[in-house]
Amino acid sequence: MAIGGNPVFNNPNAFRSSPAGSAAAGSTALAGQTQLTSQQLQDLYNQPSAGPAQTGRMTYDDVIFKTLACLSLVVVGGAIGWMFPILMIPGMIVGLVLGLVNAFKKEPSKGLILAYAGAEGLFVGGLSMFIDGMYPGVAPQAVLGTVCVFAVTLLLFKSGKVRATPKAMRFFMIALLGYALFSLVNLGLMWFGVLDNQWGMRGAEISIMGISIPLGVIIGLIAIGLAAFSLIVDFTSIEQGVKQGVDRKYSWTAAFGLTVTLIWLYVEILRLLAILRGDE
C-alpha cells in the first residue's frame, strides 16, 4: 500500500487522478447554462456540497463494506474447507497465485480479489480443521485472538500512539525479510526430511533463564507482532488514500490488503496456540 504494503497504492496515477471527472463535467454543464434565473442560482447555492461518495472518491465506508465482503467469502470458504479438508492444498496454491497477481496488478480487480478470499478460505478452513483435530478448541481461540489483536491495533492507531514512521518501516522490513527467510529454510528442512518434528525448527526447545521454551513460541510472538504492525501499515495507507481522494475502485485494494494481513495473523495465532498446547 502507500508505504511498503500493497504496491497498488504506490501507483502515483491513482493518487493524482481526478475521480470520475466530476468537477470538470460540472463546470462544463454550468458554462452551458448562460440563462439562469435568480431562483435557480439561489437553489444551486443552497445545495449541499458533493461528498466523496458523490465524486467517485474512496471512503472509509467503501473499505469497510468491501473488506466485509472479502471476509464473508473467507468464512464461507473456511466452512467448506473444514468439511472437505482435501481442498486445503488446492486452496493454498490458488490463493498464493491470486495473491501475487492481485498484489502486483496495476488496477484492482474485484473478481480476482473475491476469488482470492474464497481460495484462502478453503486453505484456512482445512488447516483449522486439521490442527483443531489434534488440539481441540484452538481454532475458536485463534479467531478470538485475531479479533482482539485487530481491535487493539485499530484503537492504538486511532489514538495516534502507533504510526508507520519511516524508521519503524525500516525495522519492519528487515524483520519481515528475516522471518520470511526463516520460514523458507524451516519449510525446506521439513520437506526434505532433515527435521522430523511437525513444526520443524519451531519445535526445538531453548532455555531462557532455566525455563525450557519451544523456539516456535518466540518466533510466533514475533510473527504476530509483525502482522499487527502490518495492520498499522494498512490503516495508514487507507487513511492516506481517503485524504488524497484516490479513485473509489482502490477501496478493493485496501480490502485486499486487510484480508491478506488478517489471514496471516490468524494462521500465526493458530500455530502459536497449537505449539503451546503440544508442549503441555
PDB file of C-alpha atoms in Angstrom:
ATOM      1  CA  MET A   1       0.000   0.000   0.000  1.00  0.00           C
ATOM      2  CA  ALA A   2       1.224   3.517   0.346  1.00  0.00           C
ATOM      3  CA  ILE A   3       4.350   2.912   2.373  1.00  0.00           C
ATOM      4  CA  GLY A   4       5.550  -0.622   1.971  1.00  0.00           C
ATOM      5  CA  GLY A   5       2.350  -2.622   1.853  1.00  0.00           C
ATOM      6  CA  ASN A   6       0.203  -3.295  -1.210  1.00  0.00           C
ATOM      7  CA  PRO A   7       2.084  -1.908  -4.257  1.00  0.00           C
ATOM      8  CA  VAL A   8      -1.109  -0.731  -5.977  1.00  0.00           C
ATOM      9  CA  PHE A   9      -1.279   2.218  -3.585  1.00  0.00           C
ATOM     10  CA  ASN A  10       2.202   3.238  -4.735  1.00  0.00           C
ATOM     11  CA  ASN A  11       0.819   3.994  -8.203  1.00  0.00           C
ATOM     12  CA  PRO A  12       1.124   7.803  -8.446  1.00  0.00           C
ATOM     13  CA  ASN A  13      -1.558   7.968 -11.131  1.00  0.00           C
ATOM     14  CA  ALA A  14      -4.074   6.547  -8.669  1.00  0.00           C
ATOM     15  CA  PHE A  15      -3.499   9.395  -6.228  1.00  0.00           C
ATOM     16  CA  ARG A  16      -3.435  12.173  -8.780  1.00  0.00           C
ATOM     17  CA  SER A  17      -6.310  11.125 -10.996  1.00  0.00           C
ATOM     18  CA  SER A  18      -9.445  13.223 -10.674  1.00  0.00           C
ATOM     19  CA  PRO A  19     -12.266  10.913  -9.626  1.00  0.00           C
ATOM     20  CA  ALA A  20     -14.772  10.272 -12.386  1.00  0.00           C
ATOM     21  CA  GLY A  21     -14.092  13.696 -13.899  1.00  0.00           C
ATOM     22  CA  SER A  22     -16.980  15.089 -11.906  1.00  0.00           C
ATOM     23  CA  ALA A  23     -15.542  18.542 -11.318  1.00  0.00           C
ATOM     24  CA  ALA A  24     -14.763  19.123 -14.997  1.00  0.00           C
ATOM     25  CA  ALA A  25     -18.151  17.807 -16.056  1.00  0.00           C
ATOM     26  CA  GLY A  26     -19.904  20.103 -13.594  1.00  0.00           C
ATOM     27  CA  SER A  27     -18.005  23.142 -14.833  1.00  0.00           C
ATOM     28  CA  THR A  28     -18.879  22.355 -18.453  1.00  0.00           C
ATOM     29  CA  ALA A  29     -22.537  21.923 -17.618  1.00  0.00           C
ATOM     30  CA  LEU A  30     -22.708  25.236 -15.764  1.00  0.00           C
ATOM     31  CA  ALA A  31     -20.857  27.005 -18.545  1.00  0.00           C
ATOM     32  CA  GLY A  32     -23.535  25.921 -20.999  1.00  0.00           C
ATOM     33  CA  GLN A  33     -26.324  27.353 -18.869  1.00  0.00           C
ATOM     34  CA  THR A  34     -25.937  31.049 -19.593  1.00  0.00           C
ATOM     35  CA  GLN A  35     -29.555  31.865 -18.748  1.00  0.00           C
ATOM     36  CA  LEU A  36     -30.046  31.201 -15.026  1.00  0.00           C
ATOM     37  CA  THR A  37     -32.746  32.922 -13.014  1.00  0.00           C
ATOM     38  CA  SER A  38     -32.024  34.326  -9.579  1.00  0.00           C
ATOM     39  CA  GLN A  39     -34.075  31.486  -8.039  1.00  0.00           C
ATOM     40  CA  GLN A  40     -32.014  28.871  -9.883  1.00  0.00           C
ATOM     41  CA  LEU A  41     -28.809  30.481  -8.684  1.00  0.00           C
ATOM     42  CA  GLN A  42     -30.135  30.507  -5.126  1.00  0.00           C
ATOM     43  CA  ASP A  43     -31.115  26.839  -5.386  1.00  0.00           C
ATOM     44  CA  LEU A  44     -27.620  25.945  -6.619  1.00  0.00           C
ATOM     45  CA  TYR A  45     -26.070  27.898  -3.762  1.00  0.00           C
ATOM     46  CA  ASN A  46     -28.268  26.151  -1.172  1.00  0.00           C
ATOM     47  CA  GLN A  47     -27.427  22.644  -2.375  1.00  0.00           C
ATOM     48  CA  PRO A  48     -25.042  20.702  -0.110  1.00  0.00           C
ATOM     49  CA  SER A  49     -21.507  20.164  -1.320  1.00  0.00           C
ATOM     50  CA  ALA A  50     -20.839  16.861  -3.035  1.00  0.00           C
ATOM     51  CA  GLY A  51     -19.156  14.367  -0.734  1.00  0.00           C
ATOM     52  CA  PRO A  52     -16.514  11.767  -1.585  1.00  0.00           C
ATOM     53  CA  ALA A  53     -19.154   9.166  -2.456  1.00  0.00           C
ATOM     54  CA  GLN A  54     -20.776  11.507  -5.000  1.00  0.00           C
ATOM     55  CA  THR A  55     -17.455  12.416  -6.638  1.00  0.00           C
ATOM     56  CA  GLY A  56     -16.213   8.838  -7.014  1.00  0.00           C
ATOM     57  CA  ARG A  57     -13.568   9.014  -4.299  1.00  0.00           C
ATOM     58  CA  MET A  58     -12.680   6.285  -1.808  1.00  0.00           C
ATOM     59  CA  THR A  59     -14.317   6.464   1.611  1.00  0.00           C
ATOM     60  CA  TYR A  60     -13.892   4.534   4.843  1.00  0.00           C
ATOM     61  CA  ASP A  61     -17.374   3.074   4.342  1.00  0.00           C
ATOM     62  CA  ASP A  62     -16.287   1.692   0.956  1.00  0.00           C
ATOM     63  CA  VAL A  63     -13.276  -0.008   2.525  1.00  0.00           C
ATOM     64  CA  ILE A  64     -15.311  -1.450   5.404  1.00  0.00           C
ATOM     65  CA  PHE A  65     -18.034  -2.799   3.101  1.00  0.00           C
ATOM     66  CA  LYS A  66     -15.601  -4.407   0.676  1.00  0.00           C
ATOM     67  CA  THR A  67     -13.450  -5.845   3.464  1.00  0.00           C
ATOM     68  CA  LEU A  68     -16.549  -7.430   4.999  1.00  0.00           C
ATOM     69  CA  ALA A  69     -17.412  -8.873   1.596  1.00  0.00           C
ATOM     70  CA  CYS A  70     -13.931 -10.449   1.349  1.00  0.00           C
ATOM     71  CA  LEU A  71     -14.037 -11.780   4.903  1.00  0.00           C
ATOM     72  CA  SER A  72     -17.505 -13.227   4.295  1.00  0.00           C
ATOM     73  CA  LEU A  73     -16.080 -15.257   1.417  1.00  0.00           C
ATOM     74  CA  VAL A  74     -13.177 -16.329   3.639  1.00  0.00           C
ATOM     75  CA  VAL A  75     -15.708 -17.599   6.190  1.00  0.00           C
ATOM     76  CA  VAL A  76     -17.766 -19.407   3.539  1.00  0.00           C
ATOM     77  CA  GLY A  77     -14.636 -20.936   2.034  1.00  0.00           C
ATOM     78  CA  GLY A  78     -13.456 -21.800   5.546  1.00  0.00           C
ATOM     79  CA  ALA A  79     -16.667 -23.695   6.262  1.00  0.00           C
ATOM     80  CA  ILE A  80     -16.280 -25.671   3.029  1.00  0.00           C
ATOM     81  CA  GLY A  81     -12.599 -26.312   3.734  1.00  0.00           C
ATOM     82  CA  TRP A  82     -13.476 -27.520   7.243  1.00  0.00           C
ATOM     83  CA  MET A  83     -15.955 -30.041   5.828  1.00  0.00           C
ATOM     84  CA  PHE A  84     -13.678 -31.055   2.933  1.00  0.00           C
ATOM     85  CA  PRO A  85     -10.070 -30.629   4.176  1.00  0.00           C
ATOM     86  CA  ILE A  86      -8.767 -32.204   0.958  1.00  0.00           C
ATOM     87  CA  LEU A  87      -9.365 -28.768  -0.601  1.00  0.00           C
ATOM     88  CA  MET A  88      -6.734 -27.188   1.677  1.00  0.00           C
ATOM     89  CA  ILE A  89      -3.791 -27.707  -0.705  1.00  0.00           C
ATOM     90  CA  PRO A  90      -5.624 -26.531  -3.872  1.00  0.00           C
ATOM     91  CA  GLY A  91      -6.907 -23.544  -1.913  1.00  0.00           C
ATOM     92  CA  MET A  92      -3.376 -22.698  -0.741  1.00  0.00           C
ATOM     93  CA  ILE A  93      -1.931 -22.903  -4.275  1.00  0.00           C
ATOM     94  CA  VAL A  94      -4.743 -20.908  -5.915  1.00  0.00           C
ATOM     95  CA  GLY A  95      -4.681 -18.380  -3.084  1.00  0.00           C
ATOM     96  CA  LEU A  96      -0.916 -17.916  -3.434  1.00  0.00           C
ATOM     97  CA  VAL A  97      -1.164 -17.362  -7.196  1.00  0.00           C
ATOM     98  CA  LEU A  98      -4.104 -14.965  -6.927  1.00  0.00           C
ATOM     99  CA  GLY A  99      -2.426 -13.158  -4.046  1.00  0.00           C
ATOM    100  CA  LEU A 100       0.650 -12.449  -6.163  1.00  0.00           C
ATOM    101  CA  VAL A 101      -1.467 -11.419  -9.161  1.00  0.00           C
ATOM    102  CA  ASN A 102      -3.554  -9.021  -7.078  1.00  0.00           C
ATOM    103  CA  ALA A 103      -0.518  -7.595  -5.284  1.00  0.00           C
ATOM    104  CA  PHE A 104       1.274  -6.609  -8.475  1.00  0.00           C
ATOM    105  CA  LYS A 105      -1.721  -5.784 -10.656  1.00  0.00           C
ATOM    106  CA  LYS A 106      -1.792  -2.098 -11.623  1.00  0.00           C
ATOM    107  CA  GLU A 107      -5.571  -1.868 -11.404  1.00  0.00           C
ATOM    108  CA  PRO A 108      -7.616  -3.713  -8.747  1.00  0.00           C
ATOM    109  CA  SER A 109      -9.893  -6.493  -9.971  1.00  0.00           C
ATOM    110  CA  LYS A 110     -12.985  -7.139  -7.875  1.00  0.00           C
ATOM    111  CA  GLY A 111     -13.395 -10.676  -9.243  1.00  0.00           C
ATOM    112  CA  LEU A 112      -9.778 -11.704  -8.609  1.00  0.00           C
ATOM    113  CA  ILE A 113      -9.788 -10.253  -5.098  1.00  0.00           C
ATOM    114  CA  LEU A 114     -13.005 -12.072  -4.168  1.00  0.00           C
ATOM    115  CA  ALA A 115     -11.659 -15.269  -5.752  1.00  0.00           C
ATOM    116  CA  TYR A 116      -8.530 -14.906  -3.600  1.00  0.00           C
ATOM    117  CA  ALA A 117     -10.678 -14.574  -0.479  1.00  0.00           C
ATOM    118  CA  GLY A 118     -12.631 -17.725  -1.338  1.00  0.00           C
ATOM    119  CA  ALA A 119      -9.499 -19.757  -2.108  1.00  0.00           C
ATOM    120  CA  GLU A 120      -7.776 -18.649   1.083  1.00  0.00           C
ATOM    121  CA  GLY A 121     -10.930 -19.598   2.962  1.00  0.00           C
ATOM    122  CA  LEU A 122     -10.573 -23.182   1.696  1.00  0.00           C
ATOM    123  CA  PHE A 123      -6.957 -23.243   2.883  1.00  0.00           C
ATOM    124  CA  VAL A 124      -7.690 -21.695   6.275  1.00  0.00           C
ATOM    125  CA  GLY A 125     -10.703 -23.961   6.835  1.00  0.00           C
ATOM    126  CA  GLY A 126      -8.762 -27.141   6.053  1.00  0.00           C
ATOM    127  CA  LEU A 127      -5.793 -26.062   8.159  1.00  0.00           C
ATOM    128  CA  SER A 128      -8.055 -25.147  11.061  1.00  0.00           C
ATOM    129  CA  MET A 129      -9.851 -28.496  10.947  1.00  0.00           C
ATOM    130  CA  PHE A 130      -6.541 -30.375  10.872  1.00  0.00           C
ATOM    131  CA  ILE A 131      -4.987 -28.509  13.808  1.00  0.00           C
ATOM    132  CA  ASP A 132      -8.211 -28.334  15.807  1.00  0.00           C
ATOM    133  CA  GLY A 133      -8.493 -32.110  15.401  1.00  0.00           C
ATOM    134  CA  MET A 134      -5.140 -32.515  17.152  1.00  0.00           C
ATOM    135  CA  TYR A 135      -5.718 -29.793  19.742  1.00  0.00           C
ATOM    136  CA  PRO A 136      -9.487 -29.308  20.222  1.00  0.00           C
ATOM    137  CA  GLY A 137     -10.594 -25.729  20.735  1.00  0.00           C
ATOM    138  CA  VAL A 138      -7.594 -23.925  19.241  1.00  0.00           C
ATOM    139  CA  ALA A 139      -9.467 -22.741  16.125  1.00  0.00           C
ATOM    140  CA  PRO A 140     -12.129 -20.712  18.020  1.00  0.00           C
ATOM    141  CA  GLN A 141      -9.387 -19.371  20.278  1.00  0.00           C
ATOM    142  CA  ALA A 142      -7.394 -18.266  17.216  1.00  0.00           C
ATOM    143  CA  VAL A 143     -10.445 -16.471  15.804  1.00  0.00           C
ATOM    144  CA  LEU A 144     -10.952 -14.665  19.115  1.00  0.00           C
ATOM    145  CA  GLY A 145      -7.264 -13.808  19.295  1.00  0.00           C
ATOM    146  CA  THR A 146      -7.319 -12.384  15.762  1.00  0.00           C
ATOM    147  CA  VAL A 147     -10.324 -10.188  16.561  1.00  0.00           C
ATOM    148  CA  CYS A 148      -8.674  -8.943  19.762  1.00  0.00           C
ATOM    149  CA  VAL A 149      -5.361  -8.107  18.074  1.00  0.00           C
ATOM    150  CA  PHE A 150      -7.196  -6.309  15.260  1.00  0.00           C
ATOM    151  CA  ALA A 151      -9.296  -4.289  17.728  1.00  0.00           C
ATOM    152  CA  VAL A 152      -6.326  -3.305  19.902  1.00  0.00           C
ATOM    153  CA  THR A 153      -4.241  -2.364  16.850  1.00  0.00           C
ATOM    154  CA  LEU A 154      -7.060  -0.232  15.439  1.00  0.00           C
ATOM    155  CA  LEU A 155      -7.528   1.552  18.792  1.00  0.00           C
ATOM    156  CA  LEU A 156      -3.791   2.258  19.050  1.00  0.00           C
ATOM    157  CA  PHE A 157      -3.780   3.607  15.509  1.00  0.00           C
ATOM    158  CA  LYS A 158      -6.834   5.802  16.097  1.00  0.00           C
ATOM    159  CA  SER A 159      -5.265   7.169  19.295  1.00  0.00           C
ATOM    160  CA  GLY A 160      -2.148   8.163  17.364  1.00  0.00           C
ATOM    161  CA  LYS A 161       0.141   6.192  19.697  1.00  0.00           C
ATOM    162  CA  VAL A 162       1.365   3.867  16.934  1.00  0.00           C
ATOM    163  CA  ARG A 163       2.280   5.070  13.449  1.00  0.00           C
ATOM    164  CA  ALA A 164       4.118   3.580  10.471  1.00  0.00           C
ATOM    165  CA  THR A 165       7.018   6.043  10.573  1.00  0.00           C
ATOM    166  CA  PRO A 166       9.925   5.683   8.104  1.00  0.00           C
ATOM    167  CA  LYS A 167      12.216   4.455  10.909  1.00  0.00           C
ATOM    168  CA  ALA A 168       9.645   1.898  12.072  1.00  0.00           C
ATOM    169  CA  MET A 169       9.138   0.781   8.470  1.00  0.00           C
ATOM    170  CA  ARG A 170      12.864   0.055   8.079  1.00  0.00           C
ATOM    171  CA  PHE A 171      12.866  -2.188  11.147  1.00  0.00           C
ATOM    172  CA  PHE A 172       9.641  -3.798   9.960  1.00  0.00           C
ATOM    173  CA  MET A 173      11.022  -4.663   6.537  1.00  0.00           C
ATOM    174  CA  ILE A 174      14.251  -6.091   7.995  1.00  0.00           C
ATOM    175  CA  ALA A 175      12.320  -8.212  10.490  1.00  0.00           C
ATOM    176  CA  LEU A 176       9.848  -9.313   7.813  1.00  0.00           C
ATOM    177  CA  LEU A 177      12.619 -10.436   5.453  1.00  0.00           C
ATOM    178  CA  GLY A 178      14.321 -12.287   8.306  1.00  0.00           C
ATOM    179  CA  TYR A 179      11.088 -14.052   9.226  1.00  0.00           C
ATOM    180  CA  ALA A 180      10.417 -14.976   5.591  1.00  0.00           C
ATOM    181  CA  LEU A 181      13.931 -16.444   5.266  1.00  0.00           C
ATOM    182  CA  PHE A 182      13.494 -18.462   8.467  1.00  0.00           C
ATOM    183  CA  SER A 183      10.134 -19.797   7.262  1.00  0.00           C
ATOM    184  CA  LEU A 184      11.556 -20.853   3.872  1.00  0.00           C
ATOM    185  CA  VAL A 185      14.548 -22.609   5.439  1.00  0.00           C
ATOM    186  CA  ASN A 186      12.325 -24.324   8.004  1.00  0.00           C
ATOM    187  CA  LEU A 187       9.916 -25.480   5.302  1.00  0.00           C
ATOM    188  CA  GLY A 188      12.770 -26.839   3.193  1.00  0.00           C
ATOM    189  CA  LEU A 189      14.226 -28.790   6.111  1.00  0.00           C
ATOM    190  CA  MET A 190      10.829 -30.322   6.811  1.00  0.00           C
ATOM    191  CA  TRP A 191      10.120 -31.217   3.167  1.00  0.00           C
ATOM    192  CA  PHE A 192      13.477 -32.922   2.688  1.00  0.00           C
ATOM    193  CA  GLY A 193      13.151 -34.890   5.914  1.00  0.00           C
ATOM    194  CA  VAL A 194      16.052 -33.229   7.700  1.00  0.00           C
ATOM    195  CA  LEU A 195      13.739 -32.461  10.627  1.00  0.00           C
ATOM    196  CA  ASP A 196      11.036 -34.902  11.678  1.00  0.00           C
ATOM    197  CA  ASN A 197       9.284 -32.544  14.098  1.00  0.00           C
ATOM    198  CA  GLN A 198       5.886 -31.442  12.770  1.00  0.00           C
ATOM    199  CA  TRP A 199       6.868 -27.804  13.418  1.00  0.00           C
ATOM    200  CA  GLY A 200      10.446 -28.123  12.182  1.00  0.00           C
ATOM    201  CA  MET A 201      12.851 -25.754  13.929  1.00  0.00           C
ATOM    202  CA  ARG A 202       9.886 -24.187  15.681  1.00  0.00           C
ATOM    203  CA  GLY A 203       9.584 -27.312  17.794  1.00  0.00           C
ATOM    204  CA  ALA A 204      13.155 -27.054  19.116  1.00  0.00           C
ATOM    205  CA  GLU A 205      13.436 -26.357  22.832  1.00  0.00           C
ATOM    206  CA  ILE A 206      15.570 -23.457  24.039  1.00  0.00           C
ATOM    207  CA  SER A 207      16.373 -22.498  27.604  1.00  0.00           C
ATOM    208  CA  ILE A 208      15.704 -18.972  28.849  1.00  0.00           C
ATOM    209  CA  MET A 209      16.628 -18.315  32.487  1.00  0.00           C
ATOM    210  CA  GLY A 210      16.396 -22.006  33.181  1.00  0.00           C
ATOM    211  CA  ILE A 211      12.963 -22.330  31.585  1.00  0.00           C
ATOM    212  CA  SER A 212      12.570 -24.567  28.524  1.00  0.00           C
ATOM    213  CA  ILE A 213      10.514 -22.838  25.807  1.00  0.00           C
ATOM    214  CA  PRO A 214       9.795 -24.017  22.250  1.00  0.00           C
ATOM    215  CA  LEU A 215      11.508 -21.799  19.681  1.00  0.00           C
ATOM    216  CA  GLY A 216       8.157 -21.649  17.880  1.00  0.00           C
ATOM    217  CA  VAL A 217       6.644 -19.662  20.762  1.00  0.00           C
ATOM    218  CA  ILE A 218       9.226 -16.890  20.409  1.00  0.00           C
ATOM    219  CA  ILE A 219       9.039 -16.939  16.598  1.00  0.00           C
ATOM    220  CA  GLY A 220       5.240 -16.964  16.787  1.00  0.00           C
ATOM    221  CA  LEU A 221       5.114 -13.905  19.038  1.00  0.00           C
ATOM    222  CA  ILE A 222       7.473 -12.064  16.689  1.00  0.00           C
ATOM    223  CA  ALA A 223       5.309 -13.038  13.679  1.00  0.00           C
ATOM    224  CA  ILE A 224       2.137 -11.858  15.418  1.00  0.00           C
ATOM    225  CA  GLY A 225       3.850  -8.555  16.188  1.00  0.00           C
ATOM    226  CA  LEU A 226       4.841  -8.215  12.523  1.00  0.00           C
ATOM    227  CA  ALA A 227       1.285  -8.971  11.391  1.00  0.00           C
ATOM    228  CA  ALA A 228      -0.082  -6.413  13.852  1.00  0.00           C
ATOM    229  CA  PHE A 229       2.315  -3.758  12.530  1.00  0.00           C
ATOM    230  CA  SER A 230       1.300  -4.732   9.007  1.00  0.00           C
ATOM    231  CA  LEU A 231      -2.233  -3.744  10.034  1.00  0.00           C
ATOM    232  CA  ILE A 232      -0.857  -0.340  11.051  1.00  0.00           C
ATOM    233  CA  VAL A 233       0.674  -0.032   7.575  1.00  0.00           C
ATOM    234  CA  ASP A 234      -2.689  -0.946   6.024  1.00  0.00           C
ATOM    235  CA  PHE A 235      -4.551   1.597   8.180  1.00  0.00           C
ATOM    236  CA  THR A 236      -2.020   4.284   7.272  1.00  0.00           C
ATOM    237  CA  SER A 237      -2.377   3.578   3.558  1.00  0.00           C
ATOM    238  CA  ILE A 238      -6.168   3.675   3.774  1.00  0.00           C
ATOM    239  CA  GLU A 239      -6.074   6.945   5.704  1.00  0.00           C
ATOM    240  CA  GLN A 240      -3.747   8.494   3.111  1.00  0.00           C
ATOM    241  CA  GLY A 241      -5.916   7.213   0.268  1.00  0.00           C
ATOM    242  CA  VAL A 242      -9.074   8.762   1.710  1.00  0.00           C
ATOM    243  CA  LYS A 243      -7.356  12.085   2.450  1.00  0.00           C
ATOM    244  CA  GLN A 244      -5.840  12.289  -1.040  1.00  0.00           C
ATOM    245  CA  GLY A 245      -9.138  11.383  -2.703  1.00  0.00           C
ATOM    246  CA  VAL A 246      -7.997   8.325  -4.643  1.00  0.00           C
ATOM    247  CA  ASP A 247     -10.428   6.689  -7.021  1.00  0.00           C
ATOM    248  CA  ARG A 248     -13.161   4.650  -5.363  1.00  0.00           C
ATOM    249  CA  LYS A 249     -12.036   1.458  -7.102  1.00  0.00           C
ATOM    250  CA  TYR A 250      -8.945   1.357  -4.905  1.00  0.00           C
ATOM    251  CA  SER A 251     -11.120   0.532  -1.921  1.00  0.00           C
ATOM    252  CA  TRP A 252     -10.895  -3.030  -3.309  1.00  0.00           C
ATOM    253  CA  THR A 253      -7.119  -2.775  -2.993  1.00  0.00           C
ATOM    254  CA  ALA A 254      -7.485  -1.687   0.621  1.00  0.00           C
ATOM    255  CA  ALA A 255      -9.888  -4.558   1.316  1.00  0.00           C
ATOM    256  CA  PHE A 256      -7.448  -6.996  -0.282  1.00  0.00           C
ATOM    257  CA  GLY A 257      -4.572  -5.723   1.861  1.00  0.00           C
ATOM    258  CA  LEU A 258      -6.574  -6.042   5.079  1.00  0.00           C
ATOM    259  CA  THR A 259      -7.778  -9.537   4.132  1.00  0.00           C
ATOM    260  CA  VAL A 260      -4.219 -10.729   3.458  1.00  0.00           C
ATOM    261  CA  THR A 261      -2.987  -9.385   6.790  1.00  0.00           C
ATOM    262  CA  LEU A 262      -5.889 -10.793   8.809  1.00  0.00           C
ATOM    263  CA  ILE A 263      -5.428 -14.266   7.293  1.00  0.00           C
ATOM    264  CA  TRP A 264      -1.707 -14.116   8.077  1.00  0.00           C
ATOM    265  CA  LEU A 265      -2.456 -13.005  11.641  1.00  0.00           C
ATOM    266  CA  TYR A 266      -4.984 -15.816  12.149  1.00  0.00           C
ATOM    267  CA  VAL A 267      -2.609 -18.516  10.877  1.00  0.00           C
ATOM    268  CA  GLU A 268       0.199 -17.284  13.137  1.00  0.00           C
ATOM    269  CA  ILE A 269      -2.049 -17.242  16.211  1.00  0.00           C
ATOM    270  CA  LEU A 270      -3.429 -20.686  15.331  1.00  0.00           C
ATOM    271  CA  ARG A 271       0.082 -22.133  15.020  1.00  0.00           C
ATOM    272  CA  LEU A 272       1.261 -20.485  18.248  1.00  0.00           C
ATOM    273  CA  LEU A 273      -1.674 -21.917  20.193  1.00  0.00           C
ATOM    274  CA  ALA A 274      -1.044 -25.360  18.719  1.00  0.00           C
ATOM    275  CA  ILE A 275       2.645 -25.247  19.725  1.00  0.00           C
ATOM    276  CA  LEU A 276       1.694 -24.182  23.248  1.00  0.00           C
ATOM    277  CA  ARG A 277      -0.857 -26.982  23.503  1.00  0.00           C
ATOM    278  CA  GLY A 278       1.633 -29.515  22.169  1.00  0.00           C
ATOM    279  CA  ASP A 279       4.101 -28.524  24.873  1.00  0.00           C
ATOM    280  CA  GLU A 280       1.662 -29.326  27.690  1.00  0.00           C
TER     281      GLU A 280
END
